[in-house]
Tab-separated table of C-alpha atoms in Angstrom:
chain	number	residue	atom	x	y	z
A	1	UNK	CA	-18.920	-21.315	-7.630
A	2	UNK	CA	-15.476	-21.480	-8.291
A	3	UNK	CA	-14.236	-24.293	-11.107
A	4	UNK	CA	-11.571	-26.162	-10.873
A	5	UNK	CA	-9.805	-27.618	-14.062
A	6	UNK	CA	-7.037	-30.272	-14.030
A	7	UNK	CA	-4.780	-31.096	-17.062
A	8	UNK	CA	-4.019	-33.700	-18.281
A	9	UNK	CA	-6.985	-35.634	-17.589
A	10	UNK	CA	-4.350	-38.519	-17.940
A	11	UNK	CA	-0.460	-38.489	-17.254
A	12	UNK	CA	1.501	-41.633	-18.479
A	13	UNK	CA	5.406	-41.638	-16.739
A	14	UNK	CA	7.872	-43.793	-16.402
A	15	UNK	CA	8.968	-45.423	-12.869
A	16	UNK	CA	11.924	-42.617	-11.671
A	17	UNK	CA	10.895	-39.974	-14.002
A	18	UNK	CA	9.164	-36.763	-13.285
A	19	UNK	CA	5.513	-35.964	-13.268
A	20	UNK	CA	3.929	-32.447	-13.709
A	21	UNK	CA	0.182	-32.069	-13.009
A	22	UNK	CA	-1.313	-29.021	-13.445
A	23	UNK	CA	-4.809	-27.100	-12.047
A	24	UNK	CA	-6.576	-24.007	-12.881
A	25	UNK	CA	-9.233	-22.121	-10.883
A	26	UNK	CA	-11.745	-20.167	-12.764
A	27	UNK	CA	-11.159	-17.133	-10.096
A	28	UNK	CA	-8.075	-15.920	-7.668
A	29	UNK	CA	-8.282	-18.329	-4.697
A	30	UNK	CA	-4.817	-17.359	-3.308
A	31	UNK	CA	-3.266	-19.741	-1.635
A	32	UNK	CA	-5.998	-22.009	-0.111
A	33	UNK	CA	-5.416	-24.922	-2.666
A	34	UNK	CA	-4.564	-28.494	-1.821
A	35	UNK	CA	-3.860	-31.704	-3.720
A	36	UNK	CA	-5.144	-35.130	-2.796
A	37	UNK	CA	-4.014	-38.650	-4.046
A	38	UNK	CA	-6.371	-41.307	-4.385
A	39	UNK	CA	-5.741	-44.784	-5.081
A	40	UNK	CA	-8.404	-47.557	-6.314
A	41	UNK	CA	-10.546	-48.798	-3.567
A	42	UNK	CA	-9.038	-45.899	-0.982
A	43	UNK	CA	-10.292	-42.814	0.664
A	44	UNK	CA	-8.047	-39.994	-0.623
A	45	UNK	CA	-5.210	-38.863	1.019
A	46	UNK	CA	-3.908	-35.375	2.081
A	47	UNK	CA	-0.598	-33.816	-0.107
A	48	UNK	CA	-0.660	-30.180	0.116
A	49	UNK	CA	-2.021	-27.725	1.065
A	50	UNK	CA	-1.911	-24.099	1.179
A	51	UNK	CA	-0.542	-24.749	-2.360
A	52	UNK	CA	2.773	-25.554	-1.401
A	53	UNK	CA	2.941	-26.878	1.897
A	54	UNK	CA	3.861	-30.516	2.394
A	55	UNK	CA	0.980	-32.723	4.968
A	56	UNK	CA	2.362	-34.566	7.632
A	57	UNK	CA	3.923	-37.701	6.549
A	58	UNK	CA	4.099	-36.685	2.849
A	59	UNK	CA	7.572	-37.415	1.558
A	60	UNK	CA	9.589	-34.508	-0.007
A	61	UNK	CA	9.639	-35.823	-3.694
A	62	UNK	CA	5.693	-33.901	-4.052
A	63	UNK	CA	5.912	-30.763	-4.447
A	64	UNK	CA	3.368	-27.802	-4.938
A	65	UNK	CA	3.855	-24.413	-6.533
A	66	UNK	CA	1.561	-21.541	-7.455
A	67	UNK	CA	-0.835	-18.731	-6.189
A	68	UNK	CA	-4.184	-17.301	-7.511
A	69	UNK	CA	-5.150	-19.542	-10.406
A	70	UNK	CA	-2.677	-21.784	-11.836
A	71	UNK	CA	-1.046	-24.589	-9.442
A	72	UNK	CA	1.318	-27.461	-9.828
A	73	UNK	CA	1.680	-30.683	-8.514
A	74	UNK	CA	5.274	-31.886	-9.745
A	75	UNK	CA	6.364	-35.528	-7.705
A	76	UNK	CA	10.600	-35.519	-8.734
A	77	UNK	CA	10.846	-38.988	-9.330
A	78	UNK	CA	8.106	-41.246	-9.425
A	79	UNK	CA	7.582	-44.185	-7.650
A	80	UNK	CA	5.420	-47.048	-8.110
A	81	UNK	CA	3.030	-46.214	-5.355
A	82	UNK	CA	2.594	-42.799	-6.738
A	83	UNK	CA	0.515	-44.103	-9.522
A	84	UNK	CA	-2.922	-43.197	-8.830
A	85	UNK	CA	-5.786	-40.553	-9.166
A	86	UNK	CA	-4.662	-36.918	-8.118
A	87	UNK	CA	-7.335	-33.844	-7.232
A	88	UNK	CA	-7.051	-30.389	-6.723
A	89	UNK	CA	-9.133	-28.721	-4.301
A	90	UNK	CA	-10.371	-25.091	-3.410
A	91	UNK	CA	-11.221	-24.019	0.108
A	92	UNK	CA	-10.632	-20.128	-0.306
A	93	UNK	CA	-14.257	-18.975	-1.168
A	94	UNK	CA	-16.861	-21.686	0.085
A	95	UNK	CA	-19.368	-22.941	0.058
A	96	UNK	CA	-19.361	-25.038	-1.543
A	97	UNK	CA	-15.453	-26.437	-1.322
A	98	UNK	CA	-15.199	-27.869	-5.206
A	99	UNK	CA	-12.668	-30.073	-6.668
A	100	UNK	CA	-10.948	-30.239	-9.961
A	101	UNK	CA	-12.336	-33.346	-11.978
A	102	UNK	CA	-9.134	-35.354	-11.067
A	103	UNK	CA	-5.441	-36.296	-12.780
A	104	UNK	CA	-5.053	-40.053	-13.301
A	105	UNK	CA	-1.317	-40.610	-13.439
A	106	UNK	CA	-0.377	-43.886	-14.925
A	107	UNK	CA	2.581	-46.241	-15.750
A	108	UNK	CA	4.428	-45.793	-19.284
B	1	UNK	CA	-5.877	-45.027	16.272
B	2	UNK	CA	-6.979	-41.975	14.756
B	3	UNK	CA	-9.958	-42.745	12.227
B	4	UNK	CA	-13.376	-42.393	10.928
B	5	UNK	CA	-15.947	-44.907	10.322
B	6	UNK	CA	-18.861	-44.478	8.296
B	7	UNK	CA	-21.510	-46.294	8.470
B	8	UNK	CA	-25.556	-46.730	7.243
B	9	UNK	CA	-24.949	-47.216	3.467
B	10	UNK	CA	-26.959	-49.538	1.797
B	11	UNK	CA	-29.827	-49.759	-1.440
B	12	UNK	CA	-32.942	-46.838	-0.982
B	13	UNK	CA	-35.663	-46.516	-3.540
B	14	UNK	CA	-35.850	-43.129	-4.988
B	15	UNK	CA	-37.475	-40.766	-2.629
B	16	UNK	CA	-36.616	-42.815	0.421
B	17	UNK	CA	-34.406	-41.832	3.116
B	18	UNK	CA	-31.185	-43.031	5.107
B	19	UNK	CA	-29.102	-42.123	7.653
B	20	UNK	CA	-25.468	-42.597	7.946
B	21	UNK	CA	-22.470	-42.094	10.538
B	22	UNK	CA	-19.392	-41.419	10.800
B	23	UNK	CA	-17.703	-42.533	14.218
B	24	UNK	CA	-14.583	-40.757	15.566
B	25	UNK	CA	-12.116	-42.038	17.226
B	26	UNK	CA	-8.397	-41.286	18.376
B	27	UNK	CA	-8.389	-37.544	18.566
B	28	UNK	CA	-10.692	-34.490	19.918
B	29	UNK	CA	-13.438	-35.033	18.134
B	30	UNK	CA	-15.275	-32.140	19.276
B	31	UNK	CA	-12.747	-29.769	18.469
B	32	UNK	CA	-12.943	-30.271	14.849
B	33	UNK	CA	-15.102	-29.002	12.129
B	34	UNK	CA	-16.514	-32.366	10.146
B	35	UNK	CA	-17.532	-32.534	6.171
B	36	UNK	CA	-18.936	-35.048	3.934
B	37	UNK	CA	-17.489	-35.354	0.730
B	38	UNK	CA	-19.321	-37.828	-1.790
B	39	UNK	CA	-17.881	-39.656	-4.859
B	40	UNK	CA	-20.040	-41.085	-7.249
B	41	UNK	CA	-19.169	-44.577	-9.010
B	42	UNK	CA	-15.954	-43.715	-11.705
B	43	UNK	CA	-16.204	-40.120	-10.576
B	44	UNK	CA	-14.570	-37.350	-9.216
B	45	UNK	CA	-15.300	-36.131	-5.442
B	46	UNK	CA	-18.022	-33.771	-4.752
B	47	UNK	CA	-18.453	-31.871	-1.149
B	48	UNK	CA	-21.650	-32.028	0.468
B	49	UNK	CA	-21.931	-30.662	4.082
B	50	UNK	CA	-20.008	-29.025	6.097
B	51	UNK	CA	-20.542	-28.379	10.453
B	52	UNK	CA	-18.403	-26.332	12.649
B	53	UNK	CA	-17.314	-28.431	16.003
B	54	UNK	CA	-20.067	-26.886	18.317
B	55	UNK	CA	-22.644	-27.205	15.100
B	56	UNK	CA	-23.115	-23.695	14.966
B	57	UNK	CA	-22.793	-23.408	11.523
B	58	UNK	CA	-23.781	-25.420	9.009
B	59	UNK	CA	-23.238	-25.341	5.083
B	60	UNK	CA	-24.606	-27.146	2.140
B	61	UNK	CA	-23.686	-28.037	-1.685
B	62	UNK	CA	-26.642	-26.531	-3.638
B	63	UNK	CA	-27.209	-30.307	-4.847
B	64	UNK	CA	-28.612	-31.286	-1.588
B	65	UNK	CA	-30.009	-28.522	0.280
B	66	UNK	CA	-33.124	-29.057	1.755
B	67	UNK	CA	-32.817	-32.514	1.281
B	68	UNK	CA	-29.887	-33.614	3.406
B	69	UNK	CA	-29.593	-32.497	7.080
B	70	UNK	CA	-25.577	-32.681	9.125
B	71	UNK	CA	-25.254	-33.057	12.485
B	72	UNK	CA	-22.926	-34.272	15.500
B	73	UNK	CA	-23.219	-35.430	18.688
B	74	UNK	CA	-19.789	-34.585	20.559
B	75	UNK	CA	-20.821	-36.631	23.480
B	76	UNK	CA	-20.885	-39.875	21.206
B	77	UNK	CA	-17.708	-38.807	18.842
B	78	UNK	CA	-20.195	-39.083	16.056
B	79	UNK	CA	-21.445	-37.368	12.345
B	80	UNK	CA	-24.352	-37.679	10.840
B	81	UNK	CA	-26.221	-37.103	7.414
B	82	UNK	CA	-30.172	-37.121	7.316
B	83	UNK	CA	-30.696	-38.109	3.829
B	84	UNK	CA	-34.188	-37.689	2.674
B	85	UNK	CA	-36.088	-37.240	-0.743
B	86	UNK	CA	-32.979	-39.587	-2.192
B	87	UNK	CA	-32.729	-39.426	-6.261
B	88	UNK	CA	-30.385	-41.889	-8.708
B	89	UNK	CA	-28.153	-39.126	-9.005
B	90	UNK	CA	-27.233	-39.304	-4.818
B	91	UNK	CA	-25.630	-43.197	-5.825
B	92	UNK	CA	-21.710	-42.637	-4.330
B	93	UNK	CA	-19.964	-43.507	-1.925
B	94	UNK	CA	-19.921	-41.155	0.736
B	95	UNK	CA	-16.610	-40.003	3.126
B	96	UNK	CA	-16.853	-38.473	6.327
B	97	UNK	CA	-14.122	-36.206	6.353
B	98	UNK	CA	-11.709	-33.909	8.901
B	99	UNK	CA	-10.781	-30.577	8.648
B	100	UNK	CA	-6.841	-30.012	8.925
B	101	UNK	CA	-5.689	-27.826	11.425
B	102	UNK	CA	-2.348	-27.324	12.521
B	103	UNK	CA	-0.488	-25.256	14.458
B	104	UNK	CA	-3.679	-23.640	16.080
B	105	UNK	CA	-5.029	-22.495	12.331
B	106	UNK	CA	-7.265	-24.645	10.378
B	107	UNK	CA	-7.869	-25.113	6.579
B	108	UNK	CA	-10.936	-26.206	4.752
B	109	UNK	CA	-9.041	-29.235	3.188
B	110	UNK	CA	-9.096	-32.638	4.851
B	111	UNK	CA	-6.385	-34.152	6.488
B	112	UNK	CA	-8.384	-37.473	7.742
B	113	UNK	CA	-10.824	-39.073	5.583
B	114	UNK	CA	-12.901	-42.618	6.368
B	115	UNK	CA	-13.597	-45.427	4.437
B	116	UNK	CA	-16.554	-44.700	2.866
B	117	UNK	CA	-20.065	-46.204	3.219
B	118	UNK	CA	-21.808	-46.671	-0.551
B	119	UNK	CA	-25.309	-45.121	-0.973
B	120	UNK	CA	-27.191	-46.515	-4.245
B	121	UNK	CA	-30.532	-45.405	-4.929
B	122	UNK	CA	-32.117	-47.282	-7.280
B	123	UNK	CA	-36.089	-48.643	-8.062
């Protein structure tokens, strides 16, 4: 099973600033790596995948970078509806699909 | 309106057993590959099952094989997950979730993702 390992386990920006979020996998998984946002009460929500591609709909302040084991999330200039719970995820060997343990990025 | 409902949550005893489903709506249903991706109260998310559209294959986490059983019915735009032998440790809510595809190639990430139906098992 490949592990995935998010850091910080907590991120606290300021309102226009920029956030960096990174993940790890415990093996290579190329470039089959997305990021999810999930905000209180809400099913999460597609960002990225393929480790840098944007989802449809996602506005061009995220940002993903990275191949094999270390990724980044970086969002340019935060806004306020970008404060919320952020996962990595690895579909490049499966099963089973695993997640990293989640980002929660938070107001300064 | 492209979405998924889940549905069937509710309060089992330990060792009981539930059912719940996921309703499609607003796209091909059948064409899709469907998961179910759990999240336990204040936790992180945790994959569970996975079926290919025509449910010929079929994968599970290790943490509920032979206990939990996916299926579809194409004809009904509907996912299912059998839950049987249920332990405290199942308590999350549970998301029915869609593989993305685009441009004719899909990824094992989910682009579409329901509400959630909450599973507690508890004496």
């Amino acid at each position: 099973e490949i592990v995935m390992t998010q850091s910080p386990a907590t991120l606290s920006v300021s309102p226009g600033e920029r956030a960096t979020l990174s993940c790890r996998a415990s093996q290579s998984v190329s470039v089959n790596l997305a990021w999810h946002q999930q905000k209180p009460g809400q099913a999460p929500r597609l960002l990225i995948y393929g480790a840098s591609t944007r989802a449809t709909g996602i506005p061009a302040r995220f940002s993903g970078s990275g191949s094999g084991t270390e990724f980044t999330l970086t969002i340019s200039s935060l806004q306020s509806e970008d404060f919320a719970v952020y996962y990595c995820q690895q579909y490049n060997n499966w099963p089973p699909i695993t997640f990293g343990q989640g980002t929660r990025l938070e107001i300064k | 309106e492209v979405q998924l409902v889940e549905s069937g949550g509710g309060l089992v005893k330990p060792g009981g057993s539930l059912r719940l489903s996921c309703a499609a709506s607003g796209f091909t249903f059948s064409t899709y590959s469907m998961n179910w991706v759990r999240q336990a109260p204040g936790k992180g998310l945790e994959w569970v099952s996975a079926i290919s559209s025509s449910s010929g294959y079929i994968w599970y986490a290790d943490s509920v094989k032979g206990r939990f059983t996916i299926s579809r019915d194409n004809a009904k735009n509907s996912l299912y997950l059998q839950m049987n032998s249920l332990r405290a440790e199942d308590t999350a809510v549970y998301y029915c979730a869609r593989v993305y595809c685009s441009g004719g190639d899909c990824y094992s990430t989910f682009d579409l993702w329901g509400q959630g139906t909450l599973l507690t098992v508890s004496s």
